[in-house]
PDB file of C-alpha atoms in Angstrom:
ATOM      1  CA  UNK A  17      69.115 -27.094  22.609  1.00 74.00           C
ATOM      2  CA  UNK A  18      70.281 -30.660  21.932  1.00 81.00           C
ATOM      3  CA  UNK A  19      74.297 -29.797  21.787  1.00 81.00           C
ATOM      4  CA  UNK A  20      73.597 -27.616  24.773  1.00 79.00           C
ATOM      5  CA  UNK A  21      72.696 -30.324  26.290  1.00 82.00           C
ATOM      6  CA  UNK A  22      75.540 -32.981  25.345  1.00 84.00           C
ATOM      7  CA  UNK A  23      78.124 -30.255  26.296  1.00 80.00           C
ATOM      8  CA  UNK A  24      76.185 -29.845  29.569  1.00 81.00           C
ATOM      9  CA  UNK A  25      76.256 -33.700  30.430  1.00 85.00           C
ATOM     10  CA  UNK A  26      79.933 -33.508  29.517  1.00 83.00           C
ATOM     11  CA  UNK A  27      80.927 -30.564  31.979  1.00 80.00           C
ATOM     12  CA  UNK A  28      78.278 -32.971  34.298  1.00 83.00           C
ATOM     13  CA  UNK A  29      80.646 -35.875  33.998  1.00 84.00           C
ATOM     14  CA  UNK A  30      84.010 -34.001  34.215  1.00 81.00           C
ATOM     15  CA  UNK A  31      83.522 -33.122  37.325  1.00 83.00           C
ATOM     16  CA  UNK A  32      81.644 -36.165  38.730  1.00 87.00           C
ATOM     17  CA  UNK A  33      84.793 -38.154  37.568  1.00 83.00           C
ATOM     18  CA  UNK A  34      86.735 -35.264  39.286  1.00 82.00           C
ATOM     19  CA  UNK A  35      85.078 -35.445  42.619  1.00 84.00           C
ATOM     20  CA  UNK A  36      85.647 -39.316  42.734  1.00 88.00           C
ATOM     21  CA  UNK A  37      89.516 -38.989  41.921  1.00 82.00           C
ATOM     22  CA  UNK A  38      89.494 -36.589  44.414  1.00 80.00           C
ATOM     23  CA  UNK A  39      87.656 -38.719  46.665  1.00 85.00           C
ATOM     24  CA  UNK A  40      90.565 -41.802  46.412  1.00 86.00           C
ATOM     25  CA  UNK A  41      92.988 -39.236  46.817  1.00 80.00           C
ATOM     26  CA  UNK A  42      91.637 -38.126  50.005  1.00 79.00           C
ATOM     27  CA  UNK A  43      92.992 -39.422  53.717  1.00 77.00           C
ATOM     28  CA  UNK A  44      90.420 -38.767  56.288  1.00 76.00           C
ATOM     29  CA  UNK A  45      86.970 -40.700  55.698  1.00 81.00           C
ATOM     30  CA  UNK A  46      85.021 -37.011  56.068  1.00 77.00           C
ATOM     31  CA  UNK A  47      86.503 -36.044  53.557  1.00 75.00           C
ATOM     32  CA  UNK A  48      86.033 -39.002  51.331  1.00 82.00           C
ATOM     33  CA  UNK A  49      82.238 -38.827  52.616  1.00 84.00           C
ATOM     34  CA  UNK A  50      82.060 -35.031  50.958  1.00 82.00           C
ATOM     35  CA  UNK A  51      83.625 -35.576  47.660  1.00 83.00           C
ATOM     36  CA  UNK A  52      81.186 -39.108  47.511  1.00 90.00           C
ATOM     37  CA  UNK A  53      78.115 -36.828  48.084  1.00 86.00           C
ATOM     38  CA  UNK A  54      79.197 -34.108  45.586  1.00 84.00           C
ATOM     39  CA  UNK A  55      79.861 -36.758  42.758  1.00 90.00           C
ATOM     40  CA  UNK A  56      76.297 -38.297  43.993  1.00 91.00           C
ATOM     41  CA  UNK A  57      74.671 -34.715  43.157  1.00 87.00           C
ATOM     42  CA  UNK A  58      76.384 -34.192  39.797  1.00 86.00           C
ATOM     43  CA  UNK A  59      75.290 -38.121  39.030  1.00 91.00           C
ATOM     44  CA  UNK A  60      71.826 -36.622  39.609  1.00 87.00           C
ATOM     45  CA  UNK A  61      72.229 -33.586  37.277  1.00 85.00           C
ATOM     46  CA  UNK A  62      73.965 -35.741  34.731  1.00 88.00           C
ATOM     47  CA  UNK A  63      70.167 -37.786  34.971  1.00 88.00           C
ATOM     48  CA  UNK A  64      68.536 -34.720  34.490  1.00 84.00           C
ATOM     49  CA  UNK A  65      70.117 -33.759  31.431  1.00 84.00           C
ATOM     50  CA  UNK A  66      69.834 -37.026  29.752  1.00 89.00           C
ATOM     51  CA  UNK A  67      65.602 -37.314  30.659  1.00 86.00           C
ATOM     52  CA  UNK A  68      65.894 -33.365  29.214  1.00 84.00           C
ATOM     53  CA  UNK A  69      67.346 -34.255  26.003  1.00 87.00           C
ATOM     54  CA  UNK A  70      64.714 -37.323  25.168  1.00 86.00           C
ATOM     55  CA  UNK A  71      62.136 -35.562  26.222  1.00 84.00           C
ATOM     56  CA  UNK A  72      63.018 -33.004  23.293  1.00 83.00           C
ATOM     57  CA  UNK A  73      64.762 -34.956  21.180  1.00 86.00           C
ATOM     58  CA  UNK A  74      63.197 -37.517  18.146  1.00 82.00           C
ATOM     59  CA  UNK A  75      65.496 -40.092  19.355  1.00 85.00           C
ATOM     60  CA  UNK A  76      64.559 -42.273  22.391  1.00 89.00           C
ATOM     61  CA  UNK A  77      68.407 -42.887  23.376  1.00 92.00           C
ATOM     62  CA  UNK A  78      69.377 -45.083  26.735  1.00 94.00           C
ATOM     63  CA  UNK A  79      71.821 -43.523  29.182  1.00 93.00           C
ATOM     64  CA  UNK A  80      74.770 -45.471  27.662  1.00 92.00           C
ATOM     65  CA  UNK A  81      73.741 -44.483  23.833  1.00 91.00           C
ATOM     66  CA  UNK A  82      73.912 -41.132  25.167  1.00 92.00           C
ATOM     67  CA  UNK A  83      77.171 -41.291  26.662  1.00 88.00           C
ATOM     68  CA  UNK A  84      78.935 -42.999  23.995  1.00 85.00           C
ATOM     69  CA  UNK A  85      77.562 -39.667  22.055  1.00 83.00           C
ATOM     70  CA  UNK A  86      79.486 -37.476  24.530  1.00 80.00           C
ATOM     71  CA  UNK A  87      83.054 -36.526  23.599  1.00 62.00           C
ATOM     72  CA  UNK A  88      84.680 -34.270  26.205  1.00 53.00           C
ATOM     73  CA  UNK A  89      85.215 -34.857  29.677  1.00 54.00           C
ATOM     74  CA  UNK A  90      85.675 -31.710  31.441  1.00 54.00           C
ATOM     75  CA  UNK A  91      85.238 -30.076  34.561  1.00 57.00           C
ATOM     76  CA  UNK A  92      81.789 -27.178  34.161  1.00 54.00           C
ATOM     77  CA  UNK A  93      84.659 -24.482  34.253  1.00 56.00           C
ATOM     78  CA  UNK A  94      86.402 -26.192  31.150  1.00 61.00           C
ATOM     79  CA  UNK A  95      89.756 -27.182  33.256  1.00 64.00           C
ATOM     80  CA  UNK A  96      90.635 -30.298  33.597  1.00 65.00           C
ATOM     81  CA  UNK A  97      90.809 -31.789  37.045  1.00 66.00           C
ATOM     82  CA  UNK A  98      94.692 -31.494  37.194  1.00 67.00           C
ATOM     83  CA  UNK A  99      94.634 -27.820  36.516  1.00 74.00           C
ATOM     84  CA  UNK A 100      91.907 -27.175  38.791  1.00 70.00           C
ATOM     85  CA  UNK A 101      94.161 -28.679  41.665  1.00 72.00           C
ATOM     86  CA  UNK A 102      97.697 -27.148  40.413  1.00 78.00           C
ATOM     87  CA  UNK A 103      95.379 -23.659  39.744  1.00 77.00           C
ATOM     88  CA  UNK A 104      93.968 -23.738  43.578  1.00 74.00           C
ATOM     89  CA  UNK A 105      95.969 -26.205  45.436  1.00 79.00           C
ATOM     90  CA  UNK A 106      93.391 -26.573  47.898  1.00 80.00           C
ATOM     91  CA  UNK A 107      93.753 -29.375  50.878  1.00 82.00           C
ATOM     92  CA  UNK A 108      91.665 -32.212  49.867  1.00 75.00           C
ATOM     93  CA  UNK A 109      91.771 -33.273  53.874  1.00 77.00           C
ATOM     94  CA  UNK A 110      90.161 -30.349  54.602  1.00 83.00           C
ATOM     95  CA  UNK A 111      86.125 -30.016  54.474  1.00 81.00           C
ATOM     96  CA  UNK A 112      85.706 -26.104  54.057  1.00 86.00           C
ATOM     97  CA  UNK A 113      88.536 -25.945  51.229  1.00 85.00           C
ATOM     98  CA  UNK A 114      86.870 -28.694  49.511  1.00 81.00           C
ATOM     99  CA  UNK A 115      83.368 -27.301  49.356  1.00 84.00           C
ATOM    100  CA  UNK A 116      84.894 -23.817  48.147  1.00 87.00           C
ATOM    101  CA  UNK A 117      86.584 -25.728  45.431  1.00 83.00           C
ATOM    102  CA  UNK A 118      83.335 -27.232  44.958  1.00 82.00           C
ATOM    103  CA  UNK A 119      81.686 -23.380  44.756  1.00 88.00           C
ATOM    104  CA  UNK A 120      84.012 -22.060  42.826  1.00 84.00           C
ATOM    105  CA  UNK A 121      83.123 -24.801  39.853  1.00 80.00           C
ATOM    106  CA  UNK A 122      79.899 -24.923  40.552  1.00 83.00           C
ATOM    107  CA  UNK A 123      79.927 -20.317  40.169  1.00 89.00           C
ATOM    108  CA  UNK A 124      81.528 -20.997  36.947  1.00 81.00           C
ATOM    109  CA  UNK A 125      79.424 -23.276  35.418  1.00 81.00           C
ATOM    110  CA  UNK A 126      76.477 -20.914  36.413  1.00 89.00           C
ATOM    111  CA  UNK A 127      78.274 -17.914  35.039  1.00 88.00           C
ATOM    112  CA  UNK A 128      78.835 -20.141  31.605  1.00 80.00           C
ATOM    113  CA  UNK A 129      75.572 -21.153  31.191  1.00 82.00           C
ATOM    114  CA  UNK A 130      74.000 -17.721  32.044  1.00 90.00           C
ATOM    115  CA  UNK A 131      76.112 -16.028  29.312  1.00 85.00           C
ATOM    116  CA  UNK A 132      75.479 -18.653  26.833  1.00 80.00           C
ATOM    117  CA  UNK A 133      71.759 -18.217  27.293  1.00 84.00           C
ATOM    118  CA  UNK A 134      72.100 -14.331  26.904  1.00 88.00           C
ATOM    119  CA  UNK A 135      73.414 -15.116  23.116  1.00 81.00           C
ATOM    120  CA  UNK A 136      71.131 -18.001  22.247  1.00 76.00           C
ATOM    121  CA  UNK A 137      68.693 -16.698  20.051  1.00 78.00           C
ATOM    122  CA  UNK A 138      65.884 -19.808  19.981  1.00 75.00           C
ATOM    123  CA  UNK A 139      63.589 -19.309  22.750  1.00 85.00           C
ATOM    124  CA  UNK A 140      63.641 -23.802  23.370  1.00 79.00           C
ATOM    125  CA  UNK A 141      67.453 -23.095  23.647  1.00 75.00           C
ATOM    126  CA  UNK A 142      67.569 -20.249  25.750  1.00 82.00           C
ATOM    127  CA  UNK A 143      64.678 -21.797  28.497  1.00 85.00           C
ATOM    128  CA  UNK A 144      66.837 -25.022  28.742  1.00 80.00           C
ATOM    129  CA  UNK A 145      69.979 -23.395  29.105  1.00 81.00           C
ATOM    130  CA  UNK A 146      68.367 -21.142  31.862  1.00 88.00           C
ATOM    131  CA  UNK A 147      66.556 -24.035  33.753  1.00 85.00           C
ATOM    132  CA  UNK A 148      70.249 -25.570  34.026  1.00 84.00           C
ATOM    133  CA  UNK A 149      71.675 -22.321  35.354  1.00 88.00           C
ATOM    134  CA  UNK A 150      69.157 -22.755  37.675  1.00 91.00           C
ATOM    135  CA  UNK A 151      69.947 -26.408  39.168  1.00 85.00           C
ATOM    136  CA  UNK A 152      73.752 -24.382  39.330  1.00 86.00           C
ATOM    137  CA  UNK A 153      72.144 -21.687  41.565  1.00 93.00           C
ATOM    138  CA  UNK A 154      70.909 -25.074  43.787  1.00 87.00           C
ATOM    139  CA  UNK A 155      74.025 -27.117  43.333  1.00 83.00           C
ATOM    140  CA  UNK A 156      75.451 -23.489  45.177  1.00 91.00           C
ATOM    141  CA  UNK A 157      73.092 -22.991  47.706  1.00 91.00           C
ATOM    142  CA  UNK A 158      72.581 -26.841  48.616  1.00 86.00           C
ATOM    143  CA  UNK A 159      76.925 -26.664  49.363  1.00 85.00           C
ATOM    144  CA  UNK A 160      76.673 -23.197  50.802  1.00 90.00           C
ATOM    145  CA  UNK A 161      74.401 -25.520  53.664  1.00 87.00           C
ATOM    146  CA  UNK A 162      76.645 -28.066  53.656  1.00 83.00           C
ATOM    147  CA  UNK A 163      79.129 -25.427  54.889  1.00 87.00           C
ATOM    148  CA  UNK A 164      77.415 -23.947  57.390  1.00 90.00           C
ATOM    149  CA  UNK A 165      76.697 -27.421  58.825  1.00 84.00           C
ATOM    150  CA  UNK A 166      80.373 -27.854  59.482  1.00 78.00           C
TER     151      UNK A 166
END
């Protein structure tokens, strides 16, 4: 469970580092506001993963140990932020296109990690990789609000 982990926090990270590039390419300050509160949440997740893999680990690593062990820096769907935007093109002034960019990354990294648990055969493995499918399912439902609060 410890490289699921790592390659977790990196999908974490790609697209917290997305969400604030998108958020300084933004115009309008609502806008701005979403992408800072999305990059907030994935900060969050990020946390979670890196309390997830001390807590299992035999190493007691800081934050910044455990970074510096992270290689790739991708979004959860494995694009990187430019193809994302040249694949969808969405209006980054605009709050509804932004939060189904948003869902669409956020249904992809739940379909990944659901698939990789159905071939993980160690049972430590397969729980972790199912509770972070599961904080996906929230990520989706907690911007599926945000969306109907518009």
């Amino acid at each position: 469970p410890l490289d699921v982990l790592k390659v977790a926090y990196s999908l974490e990270q790609g697209l917290c580092e997305f969400y604030v590039t998108m958020g300084q390419e933004a115009k309008h300050e609502k806008v701005k506001g979403l992408f800072a509160k999305l990059s907030d949440i994935e900060v969050k997740h990020q946390l979670s993963i890196y309390l997830a893999y001390n807590d299992i680990s035999d190493e007691n690593l800081s934050q910044d140990d455990f970074e510096k062990m992270i290689e790739t820096k991708a979004l959860e769907g494995g694009l990187s932020a430019r193809e994302y935007l040249d694949l969808f093109h969405p209006d980054l002034d605009n709050a509804i296109e932004v939060i189904s960019l948003a869902m669409s990354i956020e249904a992809q990294a739940l379909d990944l990690y659901q698939r990789v648990a159905l071939k993980v055969e160690n049972s430590a493995s397969k729980n972790m990789i199912n509770k972070i499918a599961n904080e996906e399912k929230e990520h989706l439902k907690g911007l599926g609000e945000l969306m109907d609060s518009l």
